[in-house]
Coordinates of C-alpha atoms in Angstrom, one line a residue:
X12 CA -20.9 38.9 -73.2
X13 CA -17.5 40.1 -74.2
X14 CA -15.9 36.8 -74.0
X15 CA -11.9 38.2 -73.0
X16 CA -13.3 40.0 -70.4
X17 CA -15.2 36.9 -68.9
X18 CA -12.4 35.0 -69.6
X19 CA -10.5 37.4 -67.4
X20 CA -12.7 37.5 -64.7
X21 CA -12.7 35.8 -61.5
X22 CA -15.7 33.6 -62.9
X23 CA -13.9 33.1 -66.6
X24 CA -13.6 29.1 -65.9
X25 CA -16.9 28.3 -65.9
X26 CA -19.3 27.1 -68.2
X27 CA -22.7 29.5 -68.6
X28 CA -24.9 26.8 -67.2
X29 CA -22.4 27.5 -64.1
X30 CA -24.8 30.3 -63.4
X31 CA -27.3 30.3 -65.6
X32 CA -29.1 27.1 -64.9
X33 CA -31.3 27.8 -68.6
X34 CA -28.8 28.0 -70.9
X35 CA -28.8 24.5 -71.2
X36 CA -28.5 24.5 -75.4
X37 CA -26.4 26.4 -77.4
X38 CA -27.1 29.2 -78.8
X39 CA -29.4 29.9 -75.5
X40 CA -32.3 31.9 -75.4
X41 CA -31.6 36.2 -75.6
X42 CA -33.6 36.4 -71.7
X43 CA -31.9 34.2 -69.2
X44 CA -33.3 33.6 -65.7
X45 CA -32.0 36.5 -63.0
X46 CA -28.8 34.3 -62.1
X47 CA -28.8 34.2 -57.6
X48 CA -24.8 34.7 -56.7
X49 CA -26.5 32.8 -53.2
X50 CA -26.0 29.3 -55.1
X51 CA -22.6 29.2 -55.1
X52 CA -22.2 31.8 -52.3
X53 CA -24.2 30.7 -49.8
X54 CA -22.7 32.0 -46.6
X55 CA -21.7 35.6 -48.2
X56 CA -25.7 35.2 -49.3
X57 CA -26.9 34.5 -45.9
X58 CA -24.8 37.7 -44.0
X59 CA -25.6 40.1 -46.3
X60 CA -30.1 39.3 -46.1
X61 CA -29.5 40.1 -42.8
X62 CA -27.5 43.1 -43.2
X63 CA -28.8 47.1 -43.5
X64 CA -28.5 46.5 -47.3
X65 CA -30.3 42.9 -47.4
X66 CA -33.2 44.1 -45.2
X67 CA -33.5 47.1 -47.3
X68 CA -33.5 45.3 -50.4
X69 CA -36.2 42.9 -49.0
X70 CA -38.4 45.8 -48.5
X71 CA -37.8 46.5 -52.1
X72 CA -35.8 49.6 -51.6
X73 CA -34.0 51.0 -54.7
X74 CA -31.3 52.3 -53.2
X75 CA -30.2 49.0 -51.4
X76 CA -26.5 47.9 -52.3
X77 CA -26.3 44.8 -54.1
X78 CA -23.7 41.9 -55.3
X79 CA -23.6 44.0 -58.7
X80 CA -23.4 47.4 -56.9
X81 CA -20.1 47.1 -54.9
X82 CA -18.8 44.2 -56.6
X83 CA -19.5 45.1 -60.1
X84 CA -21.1 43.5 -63.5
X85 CA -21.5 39.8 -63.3
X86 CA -19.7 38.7 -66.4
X87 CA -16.4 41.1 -65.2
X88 CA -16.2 40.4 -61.9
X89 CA -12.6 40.7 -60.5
X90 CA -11.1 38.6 -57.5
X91 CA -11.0 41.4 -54.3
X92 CA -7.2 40.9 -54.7
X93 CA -6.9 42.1 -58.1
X94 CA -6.2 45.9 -58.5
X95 CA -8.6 46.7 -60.7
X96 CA -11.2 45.3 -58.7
X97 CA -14.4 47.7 -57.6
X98 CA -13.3 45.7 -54.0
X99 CA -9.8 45.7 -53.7
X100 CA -8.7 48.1 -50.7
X101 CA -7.2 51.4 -52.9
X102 CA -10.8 51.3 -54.7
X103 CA -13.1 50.3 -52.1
X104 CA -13.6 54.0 -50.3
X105 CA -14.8 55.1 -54.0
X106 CA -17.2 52.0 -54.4
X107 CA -18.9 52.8 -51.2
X108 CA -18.7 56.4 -51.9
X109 CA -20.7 56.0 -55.2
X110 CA -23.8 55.1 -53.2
X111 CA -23.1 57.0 -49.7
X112 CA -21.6 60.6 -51.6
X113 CA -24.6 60.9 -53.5
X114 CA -26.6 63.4 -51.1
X115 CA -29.8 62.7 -52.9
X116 CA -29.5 59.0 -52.4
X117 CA -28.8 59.3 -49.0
X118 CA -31.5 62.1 -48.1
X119 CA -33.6 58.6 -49.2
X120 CA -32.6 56.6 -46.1
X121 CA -32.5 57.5 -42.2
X122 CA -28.3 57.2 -41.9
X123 CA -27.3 59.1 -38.7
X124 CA -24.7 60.6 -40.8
X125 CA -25.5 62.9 -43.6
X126 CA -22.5 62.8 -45.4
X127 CA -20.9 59.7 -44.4
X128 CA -18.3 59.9 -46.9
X129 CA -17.1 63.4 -46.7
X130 CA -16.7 62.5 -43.0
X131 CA -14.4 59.8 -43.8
X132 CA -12.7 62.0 -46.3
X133 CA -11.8 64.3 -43.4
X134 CA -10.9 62.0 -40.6
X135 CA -7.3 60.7 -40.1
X136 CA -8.2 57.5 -41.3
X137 CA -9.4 59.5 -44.9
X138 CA -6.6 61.8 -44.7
X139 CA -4.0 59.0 -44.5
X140 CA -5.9 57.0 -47.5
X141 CA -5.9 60.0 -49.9
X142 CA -1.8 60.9 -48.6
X143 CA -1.5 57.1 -50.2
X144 CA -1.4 55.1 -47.0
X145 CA -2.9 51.6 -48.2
X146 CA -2.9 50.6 -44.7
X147 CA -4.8 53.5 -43.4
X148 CA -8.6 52.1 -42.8
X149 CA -11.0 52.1 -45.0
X150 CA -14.7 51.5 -45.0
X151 CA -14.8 47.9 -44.4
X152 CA -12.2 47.7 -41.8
X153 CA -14.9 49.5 -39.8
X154 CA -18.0 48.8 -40.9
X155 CA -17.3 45.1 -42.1
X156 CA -18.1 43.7 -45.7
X157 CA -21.4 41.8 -46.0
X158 CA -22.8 42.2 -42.7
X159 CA -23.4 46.1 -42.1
X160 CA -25.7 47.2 -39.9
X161 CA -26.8 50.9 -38.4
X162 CA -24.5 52.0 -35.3
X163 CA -27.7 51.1 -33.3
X164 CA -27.9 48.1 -34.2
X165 CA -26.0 45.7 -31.5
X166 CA -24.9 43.8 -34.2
X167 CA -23.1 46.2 -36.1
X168 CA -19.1 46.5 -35.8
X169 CA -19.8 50.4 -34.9
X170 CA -22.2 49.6 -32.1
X171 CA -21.2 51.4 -29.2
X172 CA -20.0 49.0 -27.4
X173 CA -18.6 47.4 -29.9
X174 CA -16.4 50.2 -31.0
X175 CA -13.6 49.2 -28.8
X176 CA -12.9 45.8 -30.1
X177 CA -13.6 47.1 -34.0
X178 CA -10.9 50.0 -33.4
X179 CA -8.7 47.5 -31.8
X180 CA -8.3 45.3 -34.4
X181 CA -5.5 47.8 -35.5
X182 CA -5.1 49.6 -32.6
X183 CA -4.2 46.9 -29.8
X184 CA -2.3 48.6 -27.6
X185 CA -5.2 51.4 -27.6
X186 CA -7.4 49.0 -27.1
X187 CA -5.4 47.2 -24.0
X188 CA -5.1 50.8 -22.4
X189 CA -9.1 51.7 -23.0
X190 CA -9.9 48.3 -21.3
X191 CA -8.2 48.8 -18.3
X192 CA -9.5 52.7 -18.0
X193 CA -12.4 53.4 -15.8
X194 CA -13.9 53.6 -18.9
X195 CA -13.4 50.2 -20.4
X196 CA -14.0 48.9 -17.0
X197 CA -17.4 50.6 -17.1

């Protein structure tokens, strides 16, 4: 462990046995026990097994998204506010895109979209992120953080009829006019 980097990341404050319940005696054995980011962070824990990514990762599918995957290596983990953070908004489209722009990756899993981030890439929300707009939406303001799910799922924030309310969590006054169309009505 590169000790200034742990001491500059979000879990630097800690003691080892923090995490690693058996590293009880200094120096500690090479092998530690996988560490579960579920003790501390229960409720995050709890969302994400039943999300698209948990569920997969049950079924002990390789390609499910981890803690480590979008939020990066354990002992370097950055708060989601910090810049250089795999999670803070400017890098979060490139996070998601290192699992969902890798075509082979995704020709492993039944996604309705092929290329989900090239889509993004080319949408006004994509267009506006790449012009610089930090406010334009990206991937989790959509699709949510922990608790994604499959457009068919009902759960999921891009359910169909749960598309409304999602896009009007920036768009209210869309939102207000949709509801009160014959459409919104029906």
């Amino acid at each position: 462990v590169n000790q200034k980097e742990f001491a500059g990341s979000i879990h630097g404050g800690n003691l080892c046995i923090s995490c690693h319940a058996d590293a009880e005696v200094i120096p500690h054995p090479q092998k530690l026990a996988p560490v579960s980011c579920g003790m501390c962070h229960r409720i995050e824990t709890e969302i994400y097994l039943r999300s698209d990514h948990g569920r997969a990762l049950a079924r002990h599918k390789s390609e499910a998204a981890t803690c480590t995957s979008c939020h990066g290596k354990t002992h370097t983990l950055l708060s989601s506010r910090n810049e250089k953070s795999p999670v803070h908004r400017k890098n979060l489209p490139q996070t998601c895109a290192n699992c969902h722009a890798d075509k082979e990756k995704m020709s492993k899993i039944q996604l309705s979209e092929k290329e989900p981030f090239d889509t993004y890439l080319h949408s006004v929300h994509g267009q506006s992120f790449k012009e610089g707009n930090r406010n334009a939406a990206i991937c989790s303001d959509c699709h949510g953080t922990h608790d994604l799910h499959a457009a068919s799922n009902p759960d999921s924030k891009i359910y169909r009829a749960r598309v409304p309310a999602t896009c009007g969590k920036c768009h209210e006054n869309v939102q207000s006019v949709y509801n009160r169309s014959i459409h919104g009505k029906a």
